[in-house]
Amino acid sequence: MAERTVERRPLVAGNWKMNLDHVEAIHLVQALALHLRAIEHGRLDVSIHPPFTDLRSVEGVIGADDLPITLGAQHASSYAAGAFTGEVSVAMLRRLGVQLVLVGHSERRQLFAMDDDAVAATTRAVLEGGLTPVICVGETQEQRDRGQMAEVLTAQVLAALEGVPAADSDRIIVAYEPIWAIGTGVAATEEDAQEACRLIRQVLAGARGEVADRIRILYGGSAKPENAGDLVTQADVDGLLVGGASLEAESFAAIVGATAACYGQ
Ligand code: PGA
């Protein structure tokens, strides 16, 4: 197994997708806070990404108890303001204490026609607004079967970086989310996750140089307590983007615990 040569602060991010209203969200965050208390997680970041309508309530709970949880969103508009019905701007999210924004999740790409240009524009908007984009990339099963994984990931990563100033390169996070592993219960093996994350780092290095060593690359797709440890021990896997297993305090906290254990706590 490749050795981890550079220390990067791991991130365990919970993507709630379109689940839990704001009342349910408050309950989950409170339960999560209780579970996290038992885990020494001072050397890693934990974020949750609830639906927009929950953000205000969740911010309140996190703020009231100063919980060690970073607030994230699942999407943002690439526009600053104006006639964009249904959209939410980066500035609006920042006002709510949001620090991380998922950009180009495969569900946005596949179900809501978010193309590479929109991913790049959103990445730039998030950075300009002072927040951190978590750029999601990943191949379909068909692309993988056709041997196109490297080509697809390279194209998606380079497209997302389009127009991102060099000085902002180390402010991005990338999440490798193979589409065939999302919500299927079948995660990538740790070897496959490492291979893809290594490739992404090489693409980042080719485009942006040494800064690639500092950029965090997450794995996402059926991450759960049972496979979290094996995944995050990989040299180029700097954390996890968790969907289904982030909807229960116990399983999400167990994933945080498994990650913390790998980082020497
Ligand atoms: P999953 O989702 O963990 O339910 O597979 C991951 C994601 O889509 O971010």
PDB file of C-alpha atoms and ligand atoms in Angstrom:
ATOM      1  CA  MET A   1       0.000   0.000   0.000  1.00  0.00           C
ATOM      2  CA  ALA A   2       1.292   3.486  -0.829  1.00  0.00           C
ATOM      3  CA  GLU A   3       2.489   5.356   2.254  1.00  0.00           C
ATOM      4  CA  ARG A   4       0.808   8.558   3.262  1.00  0.00           C
ATOM      5  CA  THR A   5       3.675  11.018   2.895  1.00  0.00           C
ATOM      6  CA  VAL A   6       1.882  14.306   3.504  1.00  0.00           C
ATOM      7  CA  GLU A   7      -0.402  15.024   6.439  1.00  0.00           C
ATOM      8  CA  ARG A   8      -3.770  16.340   5.389  1.00  0.00           C
ATOM      9  CA  ARG A   9      -6.524  17.002   7.873  1.00  0.00           C
ATOM     10  CA  PRO A  10      -9.229  14.448   7.127  1.00  0.00           C
ATOM     11  CA  LEU A  11     -12.866  15.424   6.564  1.00  0.00           C
ATOM     12  CA  VAL A  12     -15.923  13.279   7.150  1.00  0.00           C
ATOM     13  CA  ALA A  13     -18.866  14.959   5.408  1.00  0.00           C
ATOM     14  CA  GLY A  14     -22.506  13.915   5.719  1.00  0.00           C
ATOM     15  CA  ASN A  15     -24.658  14.591   2.661  1.00  0.00           C
ATOM     16  CA  TRP A  16     -28.275  14.327   3.787  1.00  0.00           C
ATOM     17  CA  LYS A  17     -29.639  14.859   0.271  1.00  0.00           C
ATOM     18  CA  MET A  18     -33.421  15.573   0.268  1.00  0.00           C
ATOM     19  CA  ASN A  19     -34.061  13.984   3.653  1.00  0.00           C
ATOM     20  CA  LEU A  20     -35.179  15.309   7.054  1.00  0.00           C
ATOM     21  CA  ASP A  21     -37.202  18.465   7.635  1.00  0.00           C
ATOM     22  CA  HIS A  22     -35.876  21.121   9.990  1.00  0.00           C
ATOM     23  CA  VAL A  23     -37.404  19.543  13.096  1.00  0.00           C
ATOM     24  CA  GLU A  24     -35.953  16.139  12.275  1.00  0.00           C
ATOM     25  CA  ALA A  25     -32.663  17.863  11.484  1.00  0.00           C
ATOM     26  CA  ILE A  26     -32.476  19.402  14.965  1.00  0.00           C
ATOM     27  CA  HIS A  27     -33.009  15.993  16.534  1.00  0.00           C
ATOM     28  CA  LEU A  28     -30.326  14.369  14.406  1.00  0.00           C
ATOM     29  CA  VAL A  29     -27.750  17.059  15.165  1.00  0.00           C
ATOM     30  CA  GLN A  30     -28.438  16.802  18.885  1.00  0.00           C
ATOM     31  CA  ALA A  31     -28.075  13.027  18.778  1.00  0.00           C
ATOM     32  CA  LEU A  32     -24.933  13.339  16.702  1.00  0.00           C
ATOM     33  CA  ALA A  33     -23.438  15.759  19.209  1.00  0.00           C
ATOM     34  CA  LEU A  34     -23.985  13.200  21.973  1.00  0.00           C
ATOM     35  CA  HIS A  35     -22.317  10.433  19.981  1.00  0.00           C
ATOM     36  CA  LEU A  36     -19.402  12.625  18.942  1.00  0.00           C
ATOM     37  CA  ARG A  37     -18.665  13.468  22.565  1.00  0.00           C
ATOM     38  CA  ALA A  38     -17.363   9.942  23.070  1.00  0.00           C
ATOM     39  CA  ILE A  39     -14.933  10.255  20.148  1.00  0.00           C
ATOM     40  CA  GLU A  40     -11.609  12.078  20.150  1.00  0.00           C
ATOM     41  CA  HIS A  41     -11.970  13.787  16.819  1.00  0.00           C
ATOM     42  CA  GLY A  42      -9.921  16.911  17.322  1.00  0.00           C
ATOM     43  CA  ARG A  43      -7.644  16.064  14.433  1.00  0.00           C
ATOM     44  CA  LEU A  44     -10.316  15.818  11.790  1.00  0.00           C
ATOM     45  CA  ASP A  45     -13.177  17.892  10.421  1.00  0.00           C
ATOM     46  CA  VAL A  46     -16.786  16.750  10.517  1.00  0.00           C
ATOM     47  CA  SER A  47     -19.374  18.449   8.316  1.00  0.00           C
ATOM     48  CA  ILE A  48     -23.058  17.971   7.623  1.00  0.00           C
ATOM     49  CA  HIS A  49     -24.891  19.101   4.500  1.00  0.00           C
ATOM     50  CA  PRO A  50     -28.637  19.338   5.226  1.00  0.00           C
ATOM     51  CA  PRO A  51     -31.297  20.604   2.811  1.00  0.00           C
ATOM     52  CA  PHE A  52     -31.465  24.428   2.487  1.00  0.00           C
ATOM     53  CA  THR A  53     -34.603  24.655   4.604  1.00  0.00           C
ATOM     54  CA  ASP A  54     -32.800  23.074   7.580  1.00  0.00           C
ATOM     55  CA  LEU A  55     -29.727  25.287   7.567  1.00  0.00           C
ATOM     56  CA  ARG A  56     -31.028  28.015   9.856  1.00  0.00           C
ATOM     57  CA  SER A  57     -32.186  25.554  12.522  1.00  0.00           C
ATOM     58  CA  VAL A  58     -29.036  23.451  12.308  1.00  0.00           C
ATOM     59  CA  GLU A  59     -26.879  26.563  12.521  1.00  0.00           C
ATOM     60  CA  GLY A  60     -28.748  27.463  15.711  1.00  0.00           C
ATOM     61  CA  VAL A  61     -28.050  24.101  17.329  1.00  0.00           C
ATOM     62  CA  ILE A  62     -24.383  24.090  16.310  1.00  0.00           C
ATOM     63  CA  GLY A  63     -23.912  27.679  17.497  1.00  0.00           C
ATOM     64  CA  ALA A  64     -25.759  27.328  20.804  1.00  0.00           C
ATOM     65  CA  ASP A  65     -23.559  24.484  21.978  1.00  0.00           C
ATOM     66  CA  ASP A  66     -20.482  25.367  19.973  1.00  0.00           C
ATOM     67  CA  LEU A  67     -20.538  21.896  18.433  1.00  0.00           C
ATOM     68  CA  PRO A  68     -17.468  20.710  16.505  1.00  0.00           C
ATOM     69  CA  ILE A  69     -19.484  20.334  13.325  1.00  0.00           C
ATOM     70  CA  THR A  70     -18.971  22.388  10.173  1.00  0.00           C
ATOM     71  CA  LEU A  71     -22.102  23.423   8.341  1.00  0.00           C
ATOM     72  CA  GLY A  72     -22.272  22.609   4.645  1.00  0.00           C
ATOM     73  CA  ALA A  73     -24.734  22.972   1.787  1.00  0.00           C
ATOM     74  CA  GLN A  74     -25.486  20.562  -1.050  1.00  0.00           C
ATOM     75  CA  HIS A  75     -25.497  23.076  -3.872  1.00  0.00           C
ATOM     76  CA  ALA A  76     -25.351  26.815  -4.587  1.00  0.00           C
ATOM     77  CA  SER A  77     -26.163  29.034  -7.497  1.00  0.00           C
ATOM     78  CA  SER A  78     -23.309  30.218  -9.669  1.00  0.00           C
ATOM     79  CA  TYR A  79     -25.065  33.611  -9.822  1.00  0.00           C
ATOM     80  CA  ALA A  80     -24.805  36.280  -7.147  1.00  0.00           C
ATOM     81  CA  ALA A  81     -28.442  37.456  -7.190  1.00  0.00           C
ATOM     82  CA  GLY A  82     -31.372  38.094  -9.492  1.00  0.00           C
ATOM     83  CA  ALA A  83     -34.088  36.343 -11.453  1.00  0.00           C
ATOM     84  CA  PHE A  84     -33.087  32.728 -10.793  1.00  0.00           C
ATOM     85  CA  THR A  85     -36.225  31.126  -9.388  1.00  0.00           C
ATOM     86  CA  GLY A  86     -35.527  28.339  -6.944  1.00  0.00           C
ATOM     87  CA  GLU A  87     -31.820  29.065  -6.570  1.00  0.00           C
ATOM     88  CA  VAL A  88     -29.850  30.010  -3.444  1.00  0.00           C
ATOM     89  CA  SER A  89     -26.756  32.212  -3.589  1.00  0.00           C
ATOM     90  CA  VAL A  90     -23.387  31.686  -1.948  1.00  0.00           C
ATOM     91  CA  ALA A  91     -23.790  34.928   0.023  1.00  0.00           C
ATOM     92  CA  MET A  92     -27.095  33.651   1.451  1.00  0.00           C
ATOM     93  CA  LEU A  93     -25.388  30.466   2.557  1.00  0.00           C
ATOM     94  CA  ARG A  94     -22.485  32.360   4.086  1.00  0.00           C
ATOM     95  CA  ARG A  95     -24.911  34.442   6.149  1.00  0.00           C
ATOM     96  CA  LEU A  96     -26.213  31.185   7.601  1.00  0.00           C
ATOM     97  CA  GLY A  97     -22.779  30.061   8.709  1.00  0.00           C
ATOM     98  CA  VAL A  98     -22.234  27.629   5.838  1.00  0.00           C
ATOM     99  CA  GLN A  99     -18.563  26.968   5.131  1.00  0.00           C
ATOM    100  CA  LEU A 100     -18.565  24.064   2.672  1.00  0.00           C
ATOM    101  CA  VAL A 101     -20.628  23.616  -0.499  1.00  0.00           C
ATOM    102  CA  LEU A 102     -20.931  20.410  -2.516  1.00  0.00           C
ATOM    103  CA  VAL A 103     -20.493  21.265  -6.193  1.00  0.00           C
ATOM    104  CA  GLY A 104     -21.495  19.026  -9.074  1.00  0.00           C
ATOM    105  CA  HIS A 105     -22.738  16.054  -7.098  1.00  0.00           C
ATOM    106  CA  SER A 106     -23.596  13.333  -9.617  1.00  0.00           C
ATOM    107  CA  GLU A 107     -27.297  13.702  -8.766  1.00  0.00           C
ATOM    108  CA  ARG A 108     -27.102  17.390  -9.759  1.00  0.00           C
ATOM    109  CA  ARG A 109     -25.218  16.427 -12.905  1.00  0.00           C
ATOM    110  CA  GLN A 110     -27.510  13.571 -13.918  1.00  0.00           C
ATOM    111  CA  LEU A 111     -30.945  14.681 -12.690  1.00  0.00           C
ATOM    112  CA  PHE A 112     -30.641  18.461 -12.992  1.00  0.00           C
ATOM    113  CA  ALA A 113     -28.457  18.763 -16.087  1.00  0.00           C
ATOM    114  CA  MET A 114     -25.535  20.412 -14.327  1.00  0.00           C
ATOM    115  CA  ASP A 115     -22.761  20.334 -16.927  1.00  0.00           C
ATOM    116  CA  ASP A 116     -19.022  20.887 -16.570  1.00  0.00           C
ATOM    117  CA  ASP A 117     -19.348  24.618 -17.299  1.00  0.00           C
ATOM    118  CA  ALA A 118     -21.942  25.015 -14.548  1.00  0.00           C
ATOM    119  CA  VAL A 119     -19.715  23.049 -12.160  1.00  0.00           C
ATOM    120  CA  ALA A 120     -16.802  25.365 -12.949  1.00  0.00           C
ATOM    121  CA  ALA A 121     -18.922  28.517 -12.612  1.00  0.00           C
ATOM    122  CA  THR A 122     -20.314  27.304  -9.282  1.00  0.00           C
ATOM    123  CA  THR A 123     -16.836  26.415  -8.028  1.00  0.00           C
ATOM    124  CA  ARG A 124     -15.678  29.941  -8.834  1.00  0.00           C
ATOM    125  CA  ALA A 125     -18.736  31.502  -7.190  1.00  0.00           C
ATOM    126  CA  VAL A 126     -18.209  29.479  -4.017  1.00  0.00           C
ATOM    127  CA  LEU A 127     -14.550  30.480  -3.842  1.00  0.00           C
ATOM    128  CA  GLU A 128     -15.302  34.132  -4.581  1.00  0.00           C
ATOM    129  CA  GLY A 129     -17.845  34.050  -1.773  1.00  0.00           C
ATOM    130  CA  GLY A 130     -15.183  32.877   0.640  1.00  0.00           C
ATOM    131  CA  LEU A 131     -16.540  29.336   1.055  1.00  0.00           C
ATOM    132  CA  THR A 132     -14.965  25.979   0.255  1.00  0.00           C
ATOM    133  CA  PRO A 133     -16.213  23.947  -2.710  1.00  0.00           C
ATOM    134  CA  VAL A 134     -16.297  20.161  -2.452  1.00  0.00           C
ATOM    135  CA  ILE A 135     -16.134  19.277  -6.140  1.00  0.00           C
ATOM    136  CA  CYS A 136     -17.688  15.888  -6.864  1.00  0.00           C
ATOM    137  CA  VAL A 137     -16.419  13.741  -9.725  1.00  0.00           C
ATOM    138  CA  GLY A 138     -16.992  10.127 -10.661  1.00  0.00           C
ATOM    139  CA  GLU A 139     -17.532   7.690 -13.493  1.00  0.00           C
ATOM    140  CA  THR A 140     -20.585   5.593 -14.348  1.00  0.00           C
ATOM    141  CA  GLN A 141     -20.489   1.789 -14.429  1.00  0.00           C
ATOM    142  CA  GLU A 142     -20.539   1.846 -18.249  1.00  0.00           C
ATOM    143  CA  GLN A 143     -17.620   4.258 -18.419  1.00  0.00           C
ATOM    144  CA  ARG A 144     -15.676   2.083 -15.997  1.00  0.00           C
ATOM    145  CA  ASP A 145     -16.472  -1.070 -17.987  1.00  0.00           C
ATOM    146  CA  ARG A 146     -15.259   0.637 -21.145  1.00  0.00           C
ATOM    147  CA  GLY A 147     -11.954   1.501 -19.438  1.00  0.00           C
ATOM    148  CA  GLN A 148     -12.727   5.234 -19.457  1.00  0.00           C
ATOM    149  CA  MET A 149     -12.396   5.953 -15.737  1.00  0.00           C
ATOM    150  CA  ALA A 150      -9.149   7.884 -15.992  1.00  0.00           C
ATOM    151  CA  GLU A 151     -10.357   9.876 -18.970  1.00  0.00           C
ATOM    152  CA  VAL A 152     -13.645  10.808 -17.285  1.00  0.00           C
ATOM    153  CA  LEU A 153     -12.073  11.797 -13.968  1.00  0.00           C
ATOM    154  CA  THR A 154      -9.345  13.810 -15.674  1.00  0.00           C
ATOM    155  CA  ALA A 155     -11.855  15.690 -17.794  1.00  0.00           C
ATOM    156  CA  GLN A 156     -14.158  16.417 -14.840  1.00  0.00           C
ATOM    157  CA  VAL A 157     -11.360  17.634 -12.578  1.00  0.00           C
ATOM    158  CA  LEU A 158      -9.784  19.864 -15.239  1.00  0.00           C
ATOM    159  CA  ALA A 159     -13.163  21.278 -16.236  1.00  0.00           C
ATOM    160  CA  ALA A 160     -14.034  22.142 -12.629  1.00  0.00           C
ATOM    161  CA  LEU A 161     -10.739  24.022 -12.223  1.00  0.00           C
ATOM    162  CA  GLU A 162     -11.419  26.202 -15.265  1.00  0.00           C
ATOM    163  CA  GLY A 163     -11.029  29.819 -14.209  1.00  0.00           C
ATOM    164  CA  VAL A 164     -10.111  29.032 -10.609  1.00  0.00           C
ATOM    165  CA  PRO A 165      -7.278  31.437  -9.706  1.00  0.00           C
ATOM    166  CA  ALA A 166      -3.953  29.754  -8.885  1.00  0.00           C
ATOM    167  CA  ALA A 167      -4.009  31.345  -5.435  1.00  0.00           C
ATOM    168  CA  ASP A 168      -7.245  29.539  -4.655  1.00  0.00           C
ATOM    169  CA  SER A 169      -6.068  26.085  -5.728  1.00  0.00           C
ATOM    170  CA  ASP A 170      -5.504  24.852  -2.193  1.00  0.00           C
ATOM    171  CA  ARG A 171      -8.947  26.030  -1.088  1.00  0.00           C
ATOM    172  CA  ILE A 172     -10.765  23.310  -2.964  1.00  0.00           C
ATOM    173  CA  ILE A 173     -11.716  19.815  -1.833  1.00  0.00           C
ATOM    174  CA  VAL A 174     -12.411  17.047  -4.347  1.00  0.00           C
ATOM    175  CA  ALA A 175     -14.707  14.093  -3.719  1.00  0.00           C
ATOM    176  CA  TYR A 176     -14.317  10.950  -5.805  1.00  0.00           C
ATOM    177  CA  GLU A 177     -17.792   9.470  -6.008  1.00  0.00           C
ATOM    178  CA  PRO A 178     -18.105   6.590  -8.488  1.00  0.00           C
ATOM    179  CA  ILE A 179     -21.737   6.713  -9.579  1.00  0.00           C
ATOM    180  CA  TRP A 180     -22.082   2.927  -9.433  1.00  0.00           C
ATOM    181  CA  ALA A 181     -21.287   3.021  -5.708  1.00  0.00           C
ATOM    182  CA  ILE A 182     -23.685   5.804  -4.684  1.00  0.00           C
ATOM    183  CA  GLY A 183     -26.671   4.499  -2.774  1.00  0.00           C
ATOM    184  CA  THR A 184     -26.090   0.945  -3.991  1.00  0.00           C
ATOM    185  CA  GLY A 185     -24.578  -0.542  -0.855  1.00  0.00           C
ATOM    186  CA  VAL A 186     -21.594  -1.602  -2.953  1.00  0.00           C
ATOM    187  CA  ALA A 187     -18.659   0.662  -2.170  1.00  0.00           C
ATOM    188  CA  ALA A 188     -15.473   0.772  -4.193  1.00  0.00           C
ATOM    189  CA  THR A 189     -12.778  -1.467  -2.751  1.00  0.00           C
ATOM    190  CA  GLU A 190     -10.110   0.443  -0.891  1.00  0.00           C
ATOM    191  CA  GLU A 191      -7.680  -0.351  -3.738  1.00  0.00           C
ATOM    192  CA  ASP A 192     -10.051   1.094  -6.347  1.00  0.00           C
ATOM    193  CA  ALA A 193     -10.726   4.159  -4.187  1.00  0.00           C
ATOM    194  CA  GLN A 194      -6.994   4.708  -3.726  1.00  0.00           C
ATOM    195  CA  GLU A 195      -6.272   4.264  -7.435  1.00  0.00           C
ATOM    196  CA  ALA A 196      -8.883   6.854  -8.389  1.00  0.00           C
ATOM    197  CA  CYS A 197      -7.919   9.347  -5.670  1.00  0.00           C
ATOM    198  CA  ARG A 198      -4.228   8.971  -6.623  1.00  0.00           C
ATOM    199  CA  LEU A 199      -5.131   9.663 -10.238  1.00  0.00           C
ATOM    200  CA  ILE A 200      -7.111  12.753  -9.223  1.00  0.00           C
ATOM    201  CA  ARG A 201      -4.121  14.010  -7.225  1.00  0.00           C
ATOM    202  CA  GLN A 202      -1.878  13.483 -10.249  1.00  0.00           C
ATOM    203  CA  VAL A 203      -4.287  15.466 -12.411  1.00  0.00           C
ATOM    204  CA  LEU A 204      -4.337  18.242  -9.793  1.00  0.00           C
ATOM    205  CA  ALA A 205      -0.532  18.185  -9.670  1.00  0.00           C
ATOM    206  CA  GLY A 206      -0.306  18.415 -13.444  1.00  0.00           C
ATOM    207  CA  ALA A 207      -2.647  21.390 -13.478  1.00  0.00           C
ATOM    208  CA  ARG A 208      -1.658  23.194 -10.290  1.00  0.00           C
ATOM    209  CA  GLY A 209       1.728  21.821  -9.180  1.00  0.00           C
ATOM    210  CA  GLU A 210       2.824  21.053  -5.638  1.00  0.00           C
ATOM    211  CA  VAL A 211      -0.329  22.433  -4.087  1.00  0.00           C
ATOM    212  CA  ALA A 212      -1.957  19.105  -5.058  1.00  0.00           C
ATOM    213  CA  ASP A 213      -0.288  17.542  -2.024  1.00  0.00           C
ATOM    214  CA  ARG A 214      -2.345  19.780   0.236  1.00  0.00           C
ATOM    215  CA  ILE A 215      -5.723  19.337  -1.468  1.00  0.00           C
ATOM    216  CA  ARG A 216      -8.039  16.974   0.355  1.00  0.00           C
ATOM    217  CA  ILE A 217      -9.590  14.203  -1.718  1.00  0.00           C
ATOM    218  CA  LEU A 218     -12.552  12.328  -0.255  1.00  0.00           C
ATOM    219  CA  TYR A 219     -14.111   9.048  -1.256  1.00  0.00           C
ATOM    220  CA  GLY A 220     -17.902   8.753  -1.424  1.00  0.00           C
ATOM    221  CA  GLY A 221     -20.306   5.955  -2.351  1.00  0.00           C
ATOM    222  CA  SER A 222     -21.802   3.507   0.170  1.00  0.00           C
ATOM    223  CA  ALA A 223     -19.294   4.487   2.851  1.00  0.00           C
ATOM    224  CA  LYS A 224     -20.337   2.933   6.161  1.00  0.00           C
ATOM    225  CA  PRO A 225     -18.864   2.100   9.567  1.00  0.00           C
ATOM    226  CA  GLU A 226     -17.676  -1.302   8.300  1.00  0.00           C
ATOM    227  CA  ASN A 227     -15.581   0.005   5.396  1.00  0.00           C
ATOM    228  CA  ALA A 228     -14.626   3.501   6.615  1.00  0.00           C
ATOM    229  CA  GLY A 229     -11.387   2.458   8.302  1.00  0.00           C
ATOM    230  CA  ASP A 230     -10.073   0.546   5.284  1.00  0.00           C
ATOM    231  CA  LEU A 231     -10.926   3.412   2.947  1.00  0.00           C
ATOM    232  CA  VAL A 232      -9.373   6.248   4.936  1.00  0.00           C
ATOM    233  CA  THR A 233      -6.133   4.378   5.595  1.00  0.00           C
ATOM    234  CA  GLN A 234      -5.358   4.702   1.901  1.00  0.00           C
ATOM    235  CA  ALA A 235      -2.610   7.215   1.200  1.00  0.00           C
ATOM    236  CA  ASP A 236      -4.647   9.492  -1.055  1.00  0.00           C
ATOM    237  CA  VAL A 237      -8.052   9.150   0.589  1.00  0.00           C
ATOM    238  CA  ASP A 238      -8.383  12.073   2.995  1.00  0.00           C
ATOM    239  CA  GLY A 239     -11.850  11.399   4.288  1.00  0.00           C
ATOM    240  CA  LEU A 240     -15.328  10.385   3.244  1.00  0.00           C
ATOM    241  CA  LEU A 241     -18.470  11.865   1.752  1.00  0.00           C
ATOM    242  CA  VAL A 242     -21.278   9.892   3.330  1.00  0.00           C
ATOM    243  CA  GLY A 243     -24.876   9.787   2.111  1.00  0.00           C
ATOM    244  CA  GLY A 244     -27.237   7.180   3.567  1.00  0.00           C
ATOM    245  CA  ALA A 245     -25.121   6.393   6.611  1.00  0.00           C
ATOM    246  CA  SER A 246     -25.083  10.071   7.625  1.00  0.00           C
ATOM    247  CA  LEU A 247     -28.842  10.022   8.292  1.00  0.00           C
ATOM    248  CA  GLU A 248     -28.390   8.186  11.573  1.00  0.00           C
ATOM    249  CA  ALA A 249     -26.317   9.616  14.380  1.00  0.00           C
ATOM    250  CA  GLU A 250     -24.913   6.272  15.402  1.00  0.00           C
ATOM    251  CA  SER A 251     -23.627   5.199  11.999  1.00  0.00           C
ATOM    252  CA  PHE A 252     -22.268   8.625  11.097  1.00  0.00           C
ATOM    253  CA  ALA A 253     -20.475   8.904  14.432  1.00  0.00           C
ATOM    254  CA  ALA A 254     -19.081   5.381  13.953  1.00  0.00           C
ATOM    255  CA  ILE A 255     -17.621   6.503  10.612  1.00  0.00           C
ATOM    256  CA  VAL A 256     -16.103   9.557  12.297  1.00  0.00           C
ATOM    257  CA  GLY A 257     -14.701   7.248  14.991  1.00  0.00           C
ATOM    258  CA  ALA A 258     -13.180   4.843  12.460  1.00  0.00           C
ATOM    259  CA  THR A 259     -11.554   7.762  10.652  1.00  0.00           C
ATOM    260  CA  ALA A 260     -10.231   9.256  13.887  1.00  0.00           C
ATOM    261  CA  ALA A 261      -8.746   5.867  14.787  1.00  0.00           C
ATOM    262  CA  CYS A 262      -6.825   5.792  11.492  1.00  0.00           C
ATOM    263  CA  TYR A 263      -5.366   9.192  12.171  1.00  0.00           C
ATOM    264  CA  GLY A 264      -3.750   8.100  15.387  1.00  0.00           C
ATOM    265  CA  GLN A 265      -6.326   9.029  17.982  1.00  0.00           C
TER     266      GLN A 265
HETATM  267  P1  PGA B   1     -24.241   7.061  -0.247  1.00  0.00           P
HETATM  268  O1  PGA B   1     -24.174   8.503  -0.962  1.00  0.00           O
HETATM  269  O2  PGA B   1     -23.261   7.096   0.905  1.00  0.00           O
HETATM  270  O3  PGA B   1     -25.640   6.899   0.194  1.00  0.00           O
HETATM  271  O4  PGA B   1     -23.823   6.049  -1.279  1.00  0.00           O
HETATM  272  C1  PGA B   1     -22.977   9.203  -1.096  1.00  0.00           C
HETATM  273  C2  PGA B   1     -23.214  10.506  -1.820  1.00  0.00           C
HETATM  274  O5  PGA B   1     -23.959  10.541  -2.798  1.00  0.00           O
HETATM  275  O6  PGA B   1     -22.669  11.561  -1.439  1.00  0.00           O
END
